[in-house]
PDB file of C-alpha atoms and ligand atoms in Angstrom:
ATOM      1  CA  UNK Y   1     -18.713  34.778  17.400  1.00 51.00           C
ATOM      2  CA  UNK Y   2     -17.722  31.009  16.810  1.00 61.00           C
ATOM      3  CA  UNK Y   3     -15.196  30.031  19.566  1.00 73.00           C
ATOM      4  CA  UNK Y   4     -12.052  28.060  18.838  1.00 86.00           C
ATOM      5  CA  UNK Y   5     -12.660  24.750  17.412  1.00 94.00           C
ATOM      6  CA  UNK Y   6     -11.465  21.730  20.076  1.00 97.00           C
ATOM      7  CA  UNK Y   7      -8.534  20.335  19.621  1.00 98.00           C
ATOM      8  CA  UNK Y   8      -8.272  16.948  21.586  1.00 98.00           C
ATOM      9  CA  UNK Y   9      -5.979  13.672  21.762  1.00 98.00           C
ATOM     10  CA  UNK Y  10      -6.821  10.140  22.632  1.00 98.00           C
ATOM     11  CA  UNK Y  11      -4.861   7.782  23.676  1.00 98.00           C
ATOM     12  CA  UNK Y  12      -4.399   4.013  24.898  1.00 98.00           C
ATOM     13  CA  UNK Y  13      -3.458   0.499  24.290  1.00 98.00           C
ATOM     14  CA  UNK Y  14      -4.081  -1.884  21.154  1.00 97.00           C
ATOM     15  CA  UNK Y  15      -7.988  -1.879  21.622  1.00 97.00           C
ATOM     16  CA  UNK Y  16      -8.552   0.123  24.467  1.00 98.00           C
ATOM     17  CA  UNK Y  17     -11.373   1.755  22.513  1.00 98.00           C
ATOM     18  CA  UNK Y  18      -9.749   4.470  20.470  1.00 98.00           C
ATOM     19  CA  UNK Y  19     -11.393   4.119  17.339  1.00 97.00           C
ATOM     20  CA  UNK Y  20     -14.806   3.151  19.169  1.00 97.00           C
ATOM     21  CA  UNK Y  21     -14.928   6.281  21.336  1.00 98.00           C
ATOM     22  CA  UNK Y  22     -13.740   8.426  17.982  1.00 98.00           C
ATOM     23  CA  UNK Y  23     -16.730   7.749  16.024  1.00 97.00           C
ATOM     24  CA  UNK Y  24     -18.974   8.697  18.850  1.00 98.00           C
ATOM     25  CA  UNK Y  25     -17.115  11.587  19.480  1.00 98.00           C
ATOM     26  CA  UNK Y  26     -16.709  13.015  15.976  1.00 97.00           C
ATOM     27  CA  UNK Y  27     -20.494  11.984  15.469  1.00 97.00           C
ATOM     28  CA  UNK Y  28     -21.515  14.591  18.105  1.00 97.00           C
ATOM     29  CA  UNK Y  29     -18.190  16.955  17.847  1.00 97.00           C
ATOM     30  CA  UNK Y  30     -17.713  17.434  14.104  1.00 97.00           C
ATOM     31  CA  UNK Y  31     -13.954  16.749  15.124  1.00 98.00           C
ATOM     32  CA  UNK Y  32     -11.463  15.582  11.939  1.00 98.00           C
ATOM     33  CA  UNK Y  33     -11.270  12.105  13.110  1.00 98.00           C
ATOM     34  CA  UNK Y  34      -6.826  11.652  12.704  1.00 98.00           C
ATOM     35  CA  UNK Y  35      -5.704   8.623  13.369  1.00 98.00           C
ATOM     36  CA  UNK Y  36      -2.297   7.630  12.635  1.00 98.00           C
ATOM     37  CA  UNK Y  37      -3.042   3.576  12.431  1.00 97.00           C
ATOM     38  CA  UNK Y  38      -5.438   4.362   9.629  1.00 97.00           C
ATOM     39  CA  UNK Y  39      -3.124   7.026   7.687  1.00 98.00           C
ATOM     40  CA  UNK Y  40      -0.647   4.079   7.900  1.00 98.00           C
ATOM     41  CA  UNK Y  41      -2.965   1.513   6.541  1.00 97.00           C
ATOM     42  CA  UNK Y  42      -4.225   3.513   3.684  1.00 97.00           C
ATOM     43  CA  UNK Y  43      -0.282   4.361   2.691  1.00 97.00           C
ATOM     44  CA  UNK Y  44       0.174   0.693   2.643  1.00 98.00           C
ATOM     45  CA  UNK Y  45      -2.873   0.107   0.073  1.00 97.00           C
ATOM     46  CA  UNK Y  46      -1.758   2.722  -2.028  1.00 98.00           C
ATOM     47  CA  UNK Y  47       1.057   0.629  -2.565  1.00 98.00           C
ATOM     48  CA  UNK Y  48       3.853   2.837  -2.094  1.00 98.00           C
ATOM     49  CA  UNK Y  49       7.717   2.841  -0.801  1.00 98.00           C
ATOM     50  CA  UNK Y  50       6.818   4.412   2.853  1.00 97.00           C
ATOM     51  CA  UNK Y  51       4.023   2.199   3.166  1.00 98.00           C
ATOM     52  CA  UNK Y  52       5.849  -1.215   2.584  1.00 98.00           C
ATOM     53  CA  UNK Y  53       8.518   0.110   4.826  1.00 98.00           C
ATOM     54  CA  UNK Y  54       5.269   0.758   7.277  1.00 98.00           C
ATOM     55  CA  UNK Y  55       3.962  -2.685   6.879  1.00 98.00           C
ATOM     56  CA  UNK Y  56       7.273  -4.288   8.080  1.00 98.00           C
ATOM     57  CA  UNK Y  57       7.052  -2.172  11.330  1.00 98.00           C
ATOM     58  CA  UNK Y  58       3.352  -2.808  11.990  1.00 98.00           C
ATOM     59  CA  UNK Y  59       3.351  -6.567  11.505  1.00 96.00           C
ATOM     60  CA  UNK Y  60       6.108  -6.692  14.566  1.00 97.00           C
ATOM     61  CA  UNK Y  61       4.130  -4.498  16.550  1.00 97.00           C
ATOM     62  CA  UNK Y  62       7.116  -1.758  16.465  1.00 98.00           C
ATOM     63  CA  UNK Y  63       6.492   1.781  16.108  1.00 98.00           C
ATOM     64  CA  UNK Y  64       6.531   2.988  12.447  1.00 98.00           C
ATOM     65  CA  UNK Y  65      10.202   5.290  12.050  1.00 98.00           C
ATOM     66  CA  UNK Y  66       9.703   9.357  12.705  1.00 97.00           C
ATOM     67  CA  UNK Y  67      10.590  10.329   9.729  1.00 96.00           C
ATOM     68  CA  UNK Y  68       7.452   8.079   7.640  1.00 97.00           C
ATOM     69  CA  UNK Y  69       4.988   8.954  10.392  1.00 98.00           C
ATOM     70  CA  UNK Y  70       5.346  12.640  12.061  1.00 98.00           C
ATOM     71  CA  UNK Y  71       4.892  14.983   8.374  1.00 97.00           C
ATOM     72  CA  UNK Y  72       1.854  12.054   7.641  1.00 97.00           C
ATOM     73  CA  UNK Y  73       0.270  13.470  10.806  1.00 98.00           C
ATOM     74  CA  UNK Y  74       1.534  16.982  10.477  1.00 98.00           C
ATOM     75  CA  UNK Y  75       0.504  17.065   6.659  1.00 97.00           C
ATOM     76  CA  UNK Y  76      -3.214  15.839   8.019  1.00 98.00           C
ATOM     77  CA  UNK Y  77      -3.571  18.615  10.859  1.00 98.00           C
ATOM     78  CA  UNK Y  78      -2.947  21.335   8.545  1.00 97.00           C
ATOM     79  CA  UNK Y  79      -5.203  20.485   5.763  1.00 98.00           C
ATOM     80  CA  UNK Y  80      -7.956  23.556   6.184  1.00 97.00           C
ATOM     81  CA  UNK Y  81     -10.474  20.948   7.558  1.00 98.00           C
ATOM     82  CA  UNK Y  82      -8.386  20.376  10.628  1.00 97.00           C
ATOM     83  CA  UNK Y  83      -8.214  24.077  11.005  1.00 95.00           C
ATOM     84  CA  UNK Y  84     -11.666  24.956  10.950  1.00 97.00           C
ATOM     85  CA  UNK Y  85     -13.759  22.104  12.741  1.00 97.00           C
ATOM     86  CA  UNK Y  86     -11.221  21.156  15.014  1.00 97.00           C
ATOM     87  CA  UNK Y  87      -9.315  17.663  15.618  1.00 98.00           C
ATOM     88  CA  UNK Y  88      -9.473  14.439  17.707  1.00 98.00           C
ATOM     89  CA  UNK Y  89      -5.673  12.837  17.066  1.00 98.00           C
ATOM     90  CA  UNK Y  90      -5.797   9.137  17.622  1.00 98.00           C
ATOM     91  CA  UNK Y  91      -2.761   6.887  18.474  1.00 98.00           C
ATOM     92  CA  UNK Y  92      -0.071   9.818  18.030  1.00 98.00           C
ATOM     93  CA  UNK Y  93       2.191  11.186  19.402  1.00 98.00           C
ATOM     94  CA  UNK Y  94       3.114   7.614  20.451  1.00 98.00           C
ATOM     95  CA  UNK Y  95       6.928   8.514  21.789  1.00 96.00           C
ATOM     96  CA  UNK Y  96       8.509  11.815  23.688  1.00 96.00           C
ATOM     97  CA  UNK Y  97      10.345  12.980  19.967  1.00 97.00           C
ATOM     98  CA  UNK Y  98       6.341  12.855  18.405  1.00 98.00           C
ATOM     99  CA  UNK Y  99       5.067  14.640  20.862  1.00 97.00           C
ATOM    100  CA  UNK Y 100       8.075  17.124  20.601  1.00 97.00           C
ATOM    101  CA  UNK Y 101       7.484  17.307  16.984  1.00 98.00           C
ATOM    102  CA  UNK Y 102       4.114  17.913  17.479  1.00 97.00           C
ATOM    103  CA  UNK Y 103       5.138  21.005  19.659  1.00 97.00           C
ATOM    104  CA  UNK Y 104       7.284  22.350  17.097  1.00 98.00           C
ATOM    105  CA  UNK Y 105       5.062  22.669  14.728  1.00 98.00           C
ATOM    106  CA  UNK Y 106       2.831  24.661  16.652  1.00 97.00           C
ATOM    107  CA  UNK Y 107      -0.171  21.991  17.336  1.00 97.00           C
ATOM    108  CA  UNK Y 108      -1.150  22.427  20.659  1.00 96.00           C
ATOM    109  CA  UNK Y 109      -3.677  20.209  22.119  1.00 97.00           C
ATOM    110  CA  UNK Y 110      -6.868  21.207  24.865  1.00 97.00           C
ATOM    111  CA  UNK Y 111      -7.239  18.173  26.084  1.00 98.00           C
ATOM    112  CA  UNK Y 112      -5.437  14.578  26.491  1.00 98.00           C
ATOM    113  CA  UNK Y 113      -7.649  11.675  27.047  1.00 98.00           C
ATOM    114  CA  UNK Y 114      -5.945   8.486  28.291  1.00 98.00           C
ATOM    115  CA  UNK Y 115      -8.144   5.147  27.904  1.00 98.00           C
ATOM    116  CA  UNK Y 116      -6.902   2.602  31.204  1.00 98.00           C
ATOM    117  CA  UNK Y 117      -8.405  -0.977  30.409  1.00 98.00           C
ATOM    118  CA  UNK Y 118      -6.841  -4.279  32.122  1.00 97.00           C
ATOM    119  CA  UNK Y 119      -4.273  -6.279  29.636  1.00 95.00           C
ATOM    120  CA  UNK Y 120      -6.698  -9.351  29.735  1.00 93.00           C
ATOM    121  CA  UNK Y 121      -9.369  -7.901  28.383  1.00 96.00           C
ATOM    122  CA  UNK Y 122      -7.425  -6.111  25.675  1.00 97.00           C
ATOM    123  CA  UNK Y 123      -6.418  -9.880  24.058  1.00 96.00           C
ATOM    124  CA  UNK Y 124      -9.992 -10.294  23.611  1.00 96.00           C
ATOM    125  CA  UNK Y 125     -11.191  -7.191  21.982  1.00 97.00           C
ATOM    126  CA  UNK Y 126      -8.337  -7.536  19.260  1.00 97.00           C
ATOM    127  CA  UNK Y 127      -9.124 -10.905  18.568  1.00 96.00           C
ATOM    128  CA  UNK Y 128     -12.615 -10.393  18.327  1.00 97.00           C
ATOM    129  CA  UNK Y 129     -12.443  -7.289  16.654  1.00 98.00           C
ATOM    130  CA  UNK Y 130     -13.727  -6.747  12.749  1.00 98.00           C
ATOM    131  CA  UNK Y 131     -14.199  -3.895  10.588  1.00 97.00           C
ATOM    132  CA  UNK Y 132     -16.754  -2.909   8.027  1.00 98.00           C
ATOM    133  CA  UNK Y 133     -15.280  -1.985   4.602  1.00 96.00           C
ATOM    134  CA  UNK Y 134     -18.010   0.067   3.351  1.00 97.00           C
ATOM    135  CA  UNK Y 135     -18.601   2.011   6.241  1.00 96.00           C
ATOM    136  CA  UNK Y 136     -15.328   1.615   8.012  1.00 94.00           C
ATOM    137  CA  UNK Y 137     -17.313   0.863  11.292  1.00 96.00           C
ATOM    138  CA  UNK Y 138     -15.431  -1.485  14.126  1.00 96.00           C
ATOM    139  CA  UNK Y 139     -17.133  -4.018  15.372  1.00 98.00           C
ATOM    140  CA  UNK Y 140     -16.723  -6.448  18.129  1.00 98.00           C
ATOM    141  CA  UNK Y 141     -17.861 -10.333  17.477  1.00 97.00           C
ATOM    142  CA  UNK Y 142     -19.292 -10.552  20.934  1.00 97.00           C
ATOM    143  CA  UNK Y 143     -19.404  -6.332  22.421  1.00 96.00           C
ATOM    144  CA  UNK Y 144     -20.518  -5.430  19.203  1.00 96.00           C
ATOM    145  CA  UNK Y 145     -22.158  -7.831  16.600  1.00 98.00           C
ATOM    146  CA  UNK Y 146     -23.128  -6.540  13.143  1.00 98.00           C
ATOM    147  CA  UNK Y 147     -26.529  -5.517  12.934  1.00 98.00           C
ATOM    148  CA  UNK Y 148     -27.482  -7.611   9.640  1.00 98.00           C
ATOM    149  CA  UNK Y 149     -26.250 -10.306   7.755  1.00 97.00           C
ATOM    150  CA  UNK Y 150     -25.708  -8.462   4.875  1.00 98.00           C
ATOM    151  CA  UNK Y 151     -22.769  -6.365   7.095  1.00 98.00           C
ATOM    152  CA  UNK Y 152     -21.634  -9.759   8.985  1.00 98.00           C
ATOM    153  CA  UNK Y 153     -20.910 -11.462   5.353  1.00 98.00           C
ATOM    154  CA  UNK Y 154     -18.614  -8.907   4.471  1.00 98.00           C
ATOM    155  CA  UNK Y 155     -16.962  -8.146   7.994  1.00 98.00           C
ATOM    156  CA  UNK Y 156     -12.441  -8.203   7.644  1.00 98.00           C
ATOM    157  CA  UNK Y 157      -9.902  -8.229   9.693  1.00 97.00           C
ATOM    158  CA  UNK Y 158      -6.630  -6.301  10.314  1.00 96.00           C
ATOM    159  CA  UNK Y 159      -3.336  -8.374   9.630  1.00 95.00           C
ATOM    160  CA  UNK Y 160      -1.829  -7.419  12.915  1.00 96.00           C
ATOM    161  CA  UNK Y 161      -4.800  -8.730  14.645  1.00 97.00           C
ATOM    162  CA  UNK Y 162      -3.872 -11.742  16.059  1.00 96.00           C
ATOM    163  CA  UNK Y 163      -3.079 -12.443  19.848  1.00 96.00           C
ATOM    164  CA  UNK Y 164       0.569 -13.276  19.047  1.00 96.00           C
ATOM    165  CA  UNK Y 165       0.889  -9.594  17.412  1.00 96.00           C
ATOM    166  CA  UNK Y 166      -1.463  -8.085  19.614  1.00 96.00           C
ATOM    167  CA  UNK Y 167       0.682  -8.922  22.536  1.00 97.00           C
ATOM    168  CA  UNK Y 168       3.965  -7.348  20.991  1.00 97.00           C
ATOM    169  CA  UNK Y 169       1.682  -4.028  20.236  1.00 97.00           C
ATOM    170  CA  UNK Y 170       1.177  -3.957  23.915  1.00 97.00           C
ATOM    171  CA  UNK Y 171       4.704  -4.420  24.903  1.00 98.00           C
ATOM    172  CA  UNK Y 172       5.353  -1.274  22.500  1.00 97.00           C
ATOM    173  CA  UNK Y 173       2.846   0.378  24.272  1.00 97.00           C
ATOM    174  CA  UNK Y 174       3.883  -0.227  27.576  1.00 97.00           C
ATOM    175  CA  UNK Y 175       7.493   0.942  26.774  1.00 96.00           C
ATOM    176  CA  UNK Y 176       6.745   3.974  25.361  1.00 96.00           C
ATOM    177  CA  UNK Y 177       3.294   5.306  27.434  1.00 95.00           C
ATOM    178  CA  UNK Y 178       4.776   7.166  30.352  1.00 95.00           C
ATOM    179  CA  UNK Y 179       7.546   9.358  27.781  1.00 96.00           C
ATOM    180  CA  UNK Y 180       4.329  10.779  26.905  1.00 96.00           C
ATOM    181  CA  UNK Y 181       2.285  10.757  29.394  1.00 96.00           C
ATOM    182  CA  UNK Y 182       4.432  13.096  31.029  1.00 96.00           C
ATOM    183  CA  UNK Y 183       4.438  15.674  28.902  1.00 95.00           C
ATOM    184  CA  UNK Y 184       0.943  16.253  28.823  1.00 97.00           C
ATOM    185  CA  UNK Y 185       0.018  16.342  32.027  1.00 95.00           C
ATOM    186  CA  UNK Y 186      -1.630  19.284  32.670  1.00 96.00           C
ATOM    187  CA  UNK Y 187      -4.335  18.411  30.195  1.00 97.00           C
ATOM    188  CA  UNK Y 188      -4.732  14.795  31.027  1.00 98.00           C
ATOM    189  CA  UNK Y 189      -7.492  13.174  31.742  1.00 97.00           C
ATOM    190  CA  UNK Y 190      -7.614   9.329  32.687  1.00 98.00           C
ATOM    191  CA  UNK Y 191     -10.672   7.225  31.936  1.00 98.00           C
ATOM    192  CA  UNK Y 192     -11.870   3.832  32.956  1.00 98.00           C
ATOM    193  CA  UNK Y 193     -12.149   2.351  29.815  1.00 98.00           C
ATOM    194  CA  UNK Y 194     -13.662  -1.259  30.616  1.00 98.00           C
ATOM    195  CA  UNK Y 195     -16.874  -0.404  30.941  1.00 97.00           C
ATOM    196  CA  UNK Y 196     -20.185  -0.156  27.424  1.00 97.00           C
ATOM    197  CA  UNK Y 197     -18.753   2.462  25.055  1.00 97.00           C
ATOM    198  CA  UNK Y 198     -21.744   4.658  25.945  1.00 97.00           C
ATOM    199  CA  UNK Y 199     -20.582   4.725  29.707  1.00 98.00           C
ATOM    200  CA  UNK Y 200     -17.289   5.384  28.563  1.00 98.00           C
ATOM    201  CA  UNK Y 201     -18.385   7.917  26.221  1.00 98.00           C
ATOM    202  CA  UNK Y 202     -20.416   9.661  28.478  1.00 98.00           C
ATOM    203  CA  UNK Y 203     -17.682  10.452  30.479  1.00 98.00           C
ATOM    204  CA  UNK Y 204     -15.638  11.666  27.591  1.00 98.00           C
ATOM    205  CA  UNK Y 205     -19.189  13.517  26.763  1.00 98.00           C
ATOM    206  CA  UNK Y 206     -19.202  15.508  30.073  1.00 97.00           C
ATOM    207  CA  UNK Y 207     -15.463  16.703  29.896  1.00 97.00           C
ATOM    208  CA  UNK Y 208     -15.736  18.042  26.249  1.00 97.00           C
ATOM    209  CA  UNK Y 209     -19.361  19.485  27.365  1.00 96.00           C
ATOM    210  CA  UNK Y 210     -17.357  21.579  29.716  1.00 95.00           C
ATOM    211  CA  UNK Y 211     -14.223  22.919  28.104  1.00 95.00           C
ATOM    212  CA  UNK Y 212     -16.624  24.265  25.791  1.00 93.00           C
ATOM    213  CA  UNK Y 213     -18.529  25.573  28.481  1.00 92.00           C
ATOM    214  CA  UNK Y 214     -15.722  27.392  30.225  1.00 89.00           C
ATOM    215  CA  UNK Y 215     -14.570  28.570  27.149  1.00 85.00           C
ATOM    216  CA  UNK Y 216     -17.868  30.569  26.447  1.00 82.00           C
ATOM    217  CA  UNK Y 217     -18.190  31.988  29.660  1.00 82.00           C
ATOM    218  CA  UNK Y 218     -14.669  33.251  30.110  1.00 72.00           C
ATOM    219  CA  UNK Y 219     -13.502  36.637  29.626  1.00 70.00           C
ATOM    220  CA  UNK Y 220     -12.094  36.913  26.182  1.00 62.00           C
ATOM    221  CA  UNK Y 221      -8.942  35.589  25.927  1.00 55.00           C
ATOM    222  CA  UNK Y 222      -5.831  37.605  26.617  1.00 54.00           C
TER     223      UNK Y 222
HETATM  224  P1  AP5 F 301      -3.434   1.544  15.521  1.00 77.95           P
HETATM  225  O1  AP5 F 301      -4.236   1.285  14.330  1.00 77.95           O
HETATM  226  O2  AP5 F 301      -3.553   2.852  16.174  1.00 77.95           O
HETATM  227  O3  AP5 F 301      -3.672   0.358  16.556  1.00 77.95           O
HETATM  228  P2  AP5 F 301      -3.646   0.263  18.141  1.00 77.95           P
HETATM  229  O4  AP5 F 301      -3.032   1.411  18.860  1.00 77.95           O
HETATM  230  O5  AP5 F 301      -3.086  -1.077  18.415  1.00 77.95           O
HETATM  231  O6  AP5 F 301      -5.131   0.430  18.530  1.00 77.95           O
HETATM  232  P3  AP5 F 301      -6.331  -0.327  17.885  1.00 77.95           P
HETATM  233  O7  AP5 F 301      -6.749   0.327  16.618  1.00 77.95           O
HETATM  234  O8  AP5 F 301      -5.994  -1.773  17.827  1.00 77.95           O
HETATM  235  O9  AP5 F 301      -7.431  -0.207  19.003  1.00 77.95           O
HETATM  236  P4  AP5 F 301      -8.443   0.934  19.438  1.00 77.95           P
HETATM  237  O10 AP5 F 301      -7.954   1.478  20.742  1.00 77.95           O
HETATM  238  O11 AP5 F 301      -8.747   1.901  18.348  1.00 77.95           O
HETATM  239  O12 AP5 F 301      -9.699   0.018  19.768  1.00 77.95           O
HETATM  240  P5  AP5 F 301     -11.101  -0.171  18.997  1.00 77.95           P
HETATM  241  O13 AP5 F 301     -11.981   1.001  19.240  1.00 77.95           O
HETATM  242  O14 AP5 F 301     -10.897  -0.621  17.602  1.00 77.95           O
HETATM  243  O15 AP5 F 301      -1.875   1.289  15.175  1.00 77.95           O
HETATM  244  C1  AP5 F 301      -1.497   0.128  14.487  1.00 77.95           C
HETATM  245  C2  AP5 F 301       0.012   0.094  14.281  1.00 77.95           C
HETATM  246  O16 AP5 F 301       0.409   1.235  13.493  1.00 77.95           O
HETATM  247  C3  AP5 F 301       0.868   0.206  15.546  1.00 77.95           C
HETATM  248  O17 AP5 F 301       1.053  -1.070  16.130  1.00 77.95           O
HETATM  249  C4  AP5 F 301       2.170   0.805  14.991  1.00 77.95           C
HETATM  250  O18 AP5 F 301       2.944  -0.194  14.367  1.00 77.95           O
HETATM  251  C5  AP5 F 301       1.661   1.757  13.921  1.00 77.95           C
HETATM  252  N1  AP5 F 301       1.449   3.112  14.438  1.00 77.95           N
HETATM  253  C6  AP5 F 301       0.260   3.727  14.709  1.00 77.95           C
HETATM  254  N2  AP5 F 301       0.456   4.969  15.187  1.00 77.95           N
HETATM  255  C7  AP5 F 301       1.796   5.163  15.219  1.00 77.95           C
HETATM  256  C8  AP5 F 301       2.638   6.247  15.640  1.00 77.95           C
HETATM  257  N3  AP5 F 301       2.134   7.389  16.146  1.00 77.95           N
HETATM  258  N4  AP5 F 301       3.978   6.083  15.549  1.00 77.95           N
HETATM  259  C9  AP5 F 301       4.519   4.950  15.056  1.00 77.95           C
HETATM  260  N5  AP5 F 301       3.782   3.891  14.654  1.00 77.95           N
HETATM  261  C10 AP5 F 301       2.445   3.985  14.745  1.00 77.95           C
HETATM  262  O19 AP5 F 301     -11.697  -1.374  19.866  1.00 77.95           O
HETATM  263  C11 AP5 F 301     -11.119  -2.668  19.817  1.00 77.95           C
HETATM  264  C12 AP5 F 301     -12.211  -3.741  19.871  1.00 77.95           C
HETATM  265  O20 AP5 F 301     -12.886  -3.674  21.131  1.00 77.95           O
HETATM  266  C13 AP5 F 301     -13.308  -3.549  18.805  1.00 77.95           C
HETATM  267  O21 AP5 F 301     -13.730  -4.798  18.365  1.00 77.95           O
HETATM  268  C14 AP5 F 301     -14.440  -2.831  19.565  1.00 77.95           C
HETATM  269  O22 AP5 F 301     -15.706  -3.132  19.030  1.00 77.95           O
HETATM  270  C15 AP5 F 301     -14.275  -3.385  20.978  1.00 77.95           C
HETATM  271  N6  AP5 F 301     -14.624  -2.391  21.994  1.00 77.95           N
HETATM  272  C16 AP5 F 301     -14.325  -1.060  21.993  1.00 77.95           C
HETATM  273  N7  AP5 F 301     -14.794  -0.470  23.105  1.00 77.95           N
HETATM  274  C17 AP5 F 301     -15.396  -1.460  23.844  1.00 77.95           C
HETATM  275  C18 AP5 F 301     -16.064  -1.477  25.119  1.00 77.95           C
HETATM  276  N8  AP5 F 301     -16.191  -0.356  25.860  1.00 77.95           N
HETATM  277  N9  AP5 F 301     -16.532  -2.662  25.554  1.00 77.95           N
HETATM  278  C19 AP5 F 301     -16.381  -3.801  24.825  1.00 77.95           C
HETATM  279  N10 AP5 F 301     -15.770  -3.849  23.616  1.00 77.95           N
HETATM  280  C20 AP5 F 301     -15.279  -2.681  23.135  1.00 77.95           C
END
C-alpha cells in the first residue's frame, strides 16, 4: 500500500535558495513544485486585472494583498496532482493570516523547512541571479554559470532583481518571518543555507529520507 504522499514547505529570504533546493527536491521527490512568486509572475504575463495589481506590489518588494494570493495557492493545492504526488509550497504562507488560511482549508503540512543565509550574501545571489526561459532553470552568474553558450545567450532576468528592490524584499521578509515561524514550530526544521546546493540539499535529502522512513515503519495510523 502507497503511503501518504509528503507534503512539505520551504521557506526563506529573497535568494536564500528556494527555488534552487525545489528543483532538486522535486527531481528526486516527484513533489508539485508550488511556488507562489512564480504563480504571481505567470498571472502578470497573462495580462490580467489581479496580475497588474500583483506587479505594483512586487516591484516595491510588498507582499501581494490576501485576497489575489491565498485562493491562487489554494486553487493550486487542490488540483488532483497536488493530491496524489504530494507538494513542496515555496514562498507561502508568507504572513500569520496565510498561514491561517492555509489551516482553514484543511492543508496541513509534514514538514517546514526554513533556509538561514547571512543578508550579505543574499545581495549577491539576486544580483547575480538569471533564469532560463526554456527550461525555467535558475542560474547563478558566478555559483552557477550556464553550461553552454547556447543557454548563456538567452539567460533573463526578473524585474525585481536589482539590489535596490532586493533590499526592500528583505525588509518584507524580515517583518513578517517570525508571525510564521511560530506557528509551525513543531515541524520546523532550520538549515544552514550558505553552503553548495548539494550540501544544502543533502541535508534537506536526509530529513525527507526519514519522515518517509518513520512513516513506513509505524503502526498504521490511528
Ligand atoms: P519570490 O519569487 O518567491 O521571491 P523571493 O522570496 O524573493 O525569493 P527568490 O525567488 O528571489 O529566491 P529563492 O530563495 O528562490 O532563491 P534561488 O534558488 O532563486 O517572490 C517574489 C515576490 O512575489 C515577493 O517579493 C512578493 O512581492 C510576491 N510574493 C511571493 N509570494 C507571496 C506571498 N505568499 N504573499 C504575498 N506576496 C508574495 O537562488 C537565488 C540565486 O542564488 C540564484 O542565482 C541561485 O543560482 C543562487 N544560489 C542558490 N543556492 C545557492 C548556493 N547554495 N550557493 C550559491 N548560490 C546559490
Amino acid at each position: 500500500e502507497k503511503s501518504e504522499p509528503l507534503k512539505i514547505m520551504i521557506s526563506g529570504a529573497p535568494a536564500s535558495g528556494k527555488g534552487t533546493q525545489c528543483e532538486l527536491i522535486t527531481h528526486k521527490y516527484g513533489l508539485v513544485h508550488i511556488s507562489a512568486g512564480d504563480l504571481l509572475r505567470a498571472e502578470i504575463a497573462s495580462g490580467s486585472e489581479n496580475g497588474r495589481r500583483a506587479k505594483e506590489h512586487m516591484e516595491k518588494g510588498q507582499l501581494v494583498p490576501d485576497e489575489i494570493v491565498v485562493m491562487m495557492v489554494k486553487d493550486r493545492l487542490s488540483q488532483s496532482d497536488s493530491e496524489q504526488n504530494g507538494w513542496l509550497l515555496d514562498g507561502y504562507p508568507r504572513s500569520a493570516s496565510q498561514a491561517t488560511a492555509l489551516k482553514g482549508f484543511g492543508f496541513q503540512p509534514d514538514l517546514f523547512i526554513v533556509l538561514e543565509v547571512p543578508e550579505d550574501i543574499l545581495i549577491e545571489r539576486v544580483v547575480g541571479r538569471r533564469l532560463d526561459p526554456v527550461t525555467g532553470k535558475i542560474y547563478h552568474l558566478k555559483y552557477s554559470p550556464p553550461e553552454t553558450e547556447e543557454i548563456a545567450a538567452r539567460l533573463t532576468q526578473r524585474f525585481d532583481d536589482t539590489e535596490e528592490k532586493a533590499k526592500l524584499r528583505l525588509k518584507t521578509h524580515n517583518q513578517n518571518v517570525r508571525d510564521v515561524l511560530s506557528m509551525y514550530d513543531d515541524i520546523t526544521i532550520k538549515i544552514e543555507g550558505n553552503r553548495s546546493k548539494q550540501e544544502v540539499f543533502a541535508q534537506i535529502d536526509s530529513s525527507l529520507s526519514e519522515l518517509l522512513q518513520q512513516r513506513n515503519t509505524a503502526p498504521s495510523s490511528l
